[in-house]
Amino acid sequence: IEGTAHAQGIIESFPDSRLIDDEFLKKYYSAERTKGLAGEFKGRESKVIVLLPNIEIITNDICKCLANFVNVVTENPVYREILNDKSTIVNYYGRVVDD
């Protein structure tokens, strides 16, 4: 897991391996960027280390964002009104079609 002593130990133990971490994925994420991807593994096809992000940190960040979203939606009267109107319309017409 990224950022742990265990991960650092593995990386240091295999210095000639190709590390696949967050930076690597950002570099080759889009289809246009994958053109140079094969060259990154040249000579190291069987020596690849995949470093996973720390799920605890990601989960905490997601929870913070979701809590912020809920606060914005529930505390902002404009959002509340728009969502209430939309859900009422969808709910009403959903029942009409089902009946």
JSON list of C-alpha atoms in Angstrom, two decimals:
[
{"chain": "A", "resi": 1, "resn": "ILE", "atom": "CA", "xyz": [0.00, 0.00, 0.00]},
{"chain": "A", "resi": 2, "resn": "GLU", "atom": "CA", "xyz": [1.34, 3.37, -1.03]},
{"chain": "A", "resi": 3, "resn": "GLY", "atom": "CA", "xyz": [3.08, 5.34, 1.66]},
{"chain": "A", "resi": 4, "resn": "THR", "atom": "CA", "xyz": [3.77, 2.40, 3.96]},
{"chain": "A", "resi": 5, "resn": "ALA", "atom": "CA", "xyz": [7.13, 1.11, 5.16]},
{"chain": "A", "resi": 6, "resn": "HIS", "atom": "CA", "xyz": [6.27, -2.28, 3.66]},
{"chain": "A", "resi": 7, "resn": "ALA", "atom": "CA", "xyz": [5.81, -0.77, 0.20]},
{"chain": "A", "resi": 8, "resn": "GLN", "atom": "CA", "xyz": [9.03, 1.20, 0.49]},
{"chain": "A", "resi": 9, "resn": "GLY", "atom": "CA", "xyz": [10.86, -1.99, 1.49]},
{"chain": "A", "resi": 10, "resn": "ILE", "atom": "CA", "xyz": [9.58, -3.85, -1.56]},
{"chain": "A", "resi": 11, "resn": "ILE", "atom": "CA", "xyz": [10.53, -0.99, -3.88]},
{"chain": "A", "resi": 12, "resn": "GLU", "atom": "CA", "xyz": [14.04, -0.85, -2.40]},
{"chain": "A", "resi": 13, "resn": "SER", "atom": "CA", "xyz": [14.40, -4.66, -2.61]},
{"chain": "A", "resi": 14, "resn": "PHE", "atom": "CA", "xyz": [13.67, -4.68, -6.34]},
{"chain": "A", "resi": 15, "resn": "PRO", "atom": "CA", "xyz": [15.31, -1.54, -7.74]},
{"chain": "A", "resi": 16, "resn": "ASP", "atom": "CA", "xyz": [15.28, -2.78, -11.36]},
{"chain": "A", "resi": 17, "resn": "SER", "atom": "CA", "xyz": [11.49, -3.37, -11.35]},
{"chain": "A", "resi": 18, "resn": "ARG", "atom": "CA", "xyz": [8.96, -1.11, -13.02]},
{"chain": "A", "resi": 19, "resn": "LEU", "atom": "CA", "xyz": [6.84, 0.63, -10.39]},
{"chain": "A", "resi": 20, "resn": "ILE", "atom": "CA", "xyz": [3.19, 1.20, -11.20]},
{"chain": "A", "resi": 21, "resn": "ASP", "atom": "CA", "xyz": [1.92, 3.81, -8.81]},
{"chain": "A", "resi": 22, "resn": "ASP", "atom": "CA", "xyz": [-0.44, 6.76, -8.87]},
{"chain": "A", "resi": 23, "resn": "GLU", "atom": "CA", "xyz": [2.00, 8.92, -10.88]},
{"chain": "A", "resi": 24, "resn": "PHE", "atom": "CA", "xyz": [2.41, 6.19, -13.50]},
{"chain": "A", "resi": 25, "resn": "LEU", "atom": "CA", "xyz": [-1.36, 5.84, -13.86]},
{"chain": "A", "resi": 26, "resn": "LYS", "atom": "CA", "xyz": [-1.83, 9.60, -14.19]},
{"chain": "A", "resi": 27, "resn": "LYS", "atom": "CA", "xyz": [0.79, 9.66, -16.94]},
{"chain": "A", "resi": 28, "resn": "TYR", "atom": "CA", "xyz": [-0.85, 6.89, -18.99]},
{"chain": "A", "resi": 29, "resn": "TYR", "atom": "CA", "xyz": [-4.52, 7.23, -17.99]},
{"chain": "A", "resi": 30, "resn": "SER", "atom": "CA", "xyz": [-5.93, 8.49, -21.29]},
{"chain": "A", "resi": 31, "resn": "ALA", "atom": "CA", "xyz": [-5.94, 6.51, -24.52]},
{"chain": "A", "resi": 32, "resn": "GLU", "atom": "CA", "xyz": [-3.71, 9.07, -26.24]},
{"chain": "A", "resi": 33, "resn": "ARG", "atom": "CA", "xyz": [-1.01, 8.57, -23.67]},
{"chain": "A", "resi": 34, "resn": "THR", "atom": "CA", "xyz": [-0.95, 4.75, -23.90]},
{"chain": "A", "resi": 35, "resn": "LYS", "atom": "CA", "xyz": [1.17, 4.88, -27.05]},
{"chain": "A", "resi": 36, "resn": "GLY", "atom": "CA", "xyz": [4.38, 4.91, -24.96]},
{"chain": "A", "resi": 37, "resn": "LEU", "atom": "CA", "xyz": [3.13, 2.44, -22.40]},
{"chain": "A", "resi": 38, "resn": "ALA", "atom": "CA", "xyz": [4.72, -0.70, -23.86]},
{"chain": "A", "resi": 39, "resn": "GLY", "atom": "CA", "xyz": [8.15, 0.93, -23.78]},
{"chain": "A", "resi": 40, "resn": "GLU", "atom": "CA", "xyz": [7.87, 1.45, -20.05]},
{"chain": "A", "resi": 41, "resn": "PHE", "atom": "CA", "xyz": [8.02, -2.33, -19.52]},
{"chain": "A", "resi": 42, "resn": "LYS", "atom": "CA", "xyz": [10.77, -3.12, -22.03]},
{"chain": "A", "resi": 43, "resn": "GLY", "atom": "CA", "xyz": [13.12, -5.63, -20.41]},
{"chain": "A", "resi": 44, "resn": "ARG", "atom": "CA", "xyz": [11.09, -5.67, -17.20]},
{"chain": "A", "resi": 45, "resn": "GLU", "atom": "CA", "xyz": [7.99, -7.53, -18.36]},
{"chain": "A", "resi": 46, "resn": "SER", "atom": "CA", "xyz": [8.24, -9.99, -15.45]},
{"chain": "A", "resi": 47, "resn": "LYS", "atom": "CA", "xyz": [9.53, -7.44, -12.94]},
{"chain": "A", "resi": 48, "resn": "VAL", "atom": "CA", "xyz": [6.58, -5.20, -12.19]},
{"chain": "A", "resi": 49, "resn": "ILE", "atom": "CA", "xyz": [5.52, -3.80, -8.84]},
{"chain": "A", "resi": 50, "resn": "VAL", "atom": "CA", "xyz": [1.97, -2.49, -8.60]},
{"chain": "A", "resi": 51, "resn": "LEU", "atom": "CA", "xyz": [1.65, -0.05, -5.73]},
{"chain": "A", "resi": 52, "resn": "LEU", "atom": "CA", "xyz": [-1.95, 0.37, -4.58]},
{"chain": "A", "resi": 53, "resn": "PRO", "atom": "CA", "xyz": [-3.14, 3.63, -3.08]},
{"chain": "A", "resi": 54, "resn": "ASN", "atom": "CA", "xyz": [-3.93, 3.66, 0.61]},
{"chain": "A", "resi": 55, "resn": "ILE", "atom": "CA", "xyz": [-7.66, 2.81, 0.66]},
{"chain": "A", "resi": 56, "resn": "GLU", "atom": "CA", "xyz": [-8.09, 4.27, 4.15]},
{"chain": "A", "resi": 57, "resn": "ILE", "atom": "CA", "xyz": [-7.00, 7.72, 2.98]},
{"chain": "A", "resi": 58, "resn": "ILE", "atom": "CA", "xyz": [-9.13, 7.52, -0.16]},
{"chain": "A", "resi": 59, "resn": "THR", "atom": "CA", "xyz": [-12.18, 6.37, 1.82]},
{"chain": "A", "resi": 60, "resn": "ASN", "atom": "CA", "xyz": [-11.76, 9.22, 4.30]},
{"chain": "A", "resi": 61, "resn": "ASP", "atom": "CA", "xyz": [-11.48, 11.73, 1.46]},
{"chain": "A", "resi": 62, "resn": "ILE", "atom": "CA", "xyz": [-14.61, 10.34, -0.21]},
{"chain": "A", "resi": 63, "resn": "CYS", "atom": "CA", "xyz": [-16.54, 10.49, 3.06]},
{"chain": "A", "resi": 64, "resn": "LYS", "atom": "CA", "xyz": [-15.50, 14.12, 3.60]},
{"chain": "A", "resi": 65, "resn": "CYS", "atom": "CA", "xyz": [-16.65, 15.02, 0.09]},
{"chain": "A", "resi": 66, "resn": "LEU", "atom": "CA", "xyz": [-19.96, 13.21, 0.54]},
{"chain": "A", "resi": 67, "resn": "ALA", "atom": "CA", "xyz": [-20.56, 14.92, 3.89]},
{"chain": "A", "resi": 68, "resn": "ASN", "atom": "CA", "xyz": [-19.84, 18.28, 2.26]},
{"chain": "A", "resi": 69, "resn": "PHE", "atom": "CA", "xyz": [-22.24, 17.46, -0.59]},
{"chain": "A", "resi": 70, "resn": "VAL", "atom": "CA", "xyz": [-25.00, 16.48, 1.85]},
{"chain": "A", "resi": 71, "resn": "ASN", "atom": "CA", "xyz": [-24.47, 19.73, 3.77]},
{"chain": "A", "resi": 72, "resn": "VAL", "atom": "CA", "xyz": [-24.64, 21.82, 0.60]},
{"chain": "A", "resi": 73, "resn": "VAL", "atom": "CA", "xyz": [-27.82, 20.10, -0.56]},
{"chain": "A", "resi": 74, "resn": "THR", "atom": "CA", "xyz": [-29.61, 20.09, 2.79]},
{"chain": "A", "resi": 75, "resn": "GLU", "atom": "CA", "xyz": [-28.58, 23.55, 3.99]},
{"chain": "A", "resi": 76, "resn": "ASN", "atom": "CA", "xyz": [-29.05, 25.45, 0.73]},
{"chain": "A", "resi": 77, "resn": "PRO", "atom": "CA", "xyz": [-32.74, 26.28, 0.16]},
{"chain": "A", "resi": 78, "resn": "VAL", "atom": "CA", "xyz": [-32.25, 26.68, -3.61]},
{"chain": "A", "resi": 79, "resn": "TYR", "atom": "CA", "xyz": [-30.82, 23.19, -4.00]},
{"chain": "A", "resi": 80, "resn": "ARG", "atom": "CA", "xyz": [-33.46, 21.77, -1.68]},
{"chain": "A", "resi": 81, "resn": "GLU", "atom": "CA", "xyz": [-36.26, 23.32, -3.73]},
{"chain": "A", "resi": 82, "resn": "ILE", "atom": "CA", "xyz": [-34.85, 22.16, -7.08]},
{"chain": "A", "resi": 83, "resn": "LEU", "atom": "CA", "xyz": [-34.31, 18.61, -5.84]},
{"chain": "A", "resi": 84, "resn": "ASN", "atom": "CA", "xyz": [-37.71, 18.51, -4.16]},
{"chain": "A", "resi": 85, "resn": "ASP", "atom": "CA", "xyz": [-39.44, 19.66, -7.36]},
{"chain": "A", "resi": 86, "resn": "LYS", "atom": "CA", "xyz": [-37.50, 17.20, -9.49]},
{"chain": "A", "resi": 87, "resn": "SER", "atom": "CA", "xyz": [-38.09, 14.24, -7.19]},
{"chain": "A", "resi": 88, "resn": "THR", "atom": "CA", "xyz": [-41.80, 15.07, -6.90]},
{"chain": "A", "resi": 89, "resn": "ILE", "atom": "CA", "xyz": [-42.17, 15.15, -10.69]},
{"chain": "A", "resi": 90, "resn": "VAL", "atom": "CA", "xyz": [-40.19, 11.95, -11.22]},
{"chain": "A", "resi": 91, "resn": "ASN", "atom": "CA", "xyz": [-42.03, 10.18, -8.40]},
{"chain": "A", "resi": 92, "resn": "TYR", "atom": "CA", "xyz": [-45.45, 11.30, -9.68]},
{"chain": "A", "resi": 93, "resn": "TYR", "atom": "CA", "xyz": [-44.85, 10.36, -13.31]},
{"chain": "A", "resi": 94, "resn": "GLY", "atom": "CA", "xyz": [-43.18, 7.12, -12.28]},
{"chain": "A", "resi": 95, "resn": "ARG", "atom": "CA", "xyz": [-46.36, 6.08, -10.48]},
{"chain": "A", "resi": 96, "resn": "VAL", "atom": "CA", "xyz": [-48.61, 7.16, -13.37]},
{"chain": "A", "resi": 97, "resn": "VAL", "atom": "CA", "xyz": [-46.67, 4.95, -15.80]},
{"chain": "A", "resi": 98, "resn": "ASP", "atom": "CA", "xyz": [-46.70, 2.01, -13.35]},
{"chain": "A", "resi": 99, "resn": "ASP", "atom": "CA", "xyz": [-50.49, 2.23, -12.78]}
]
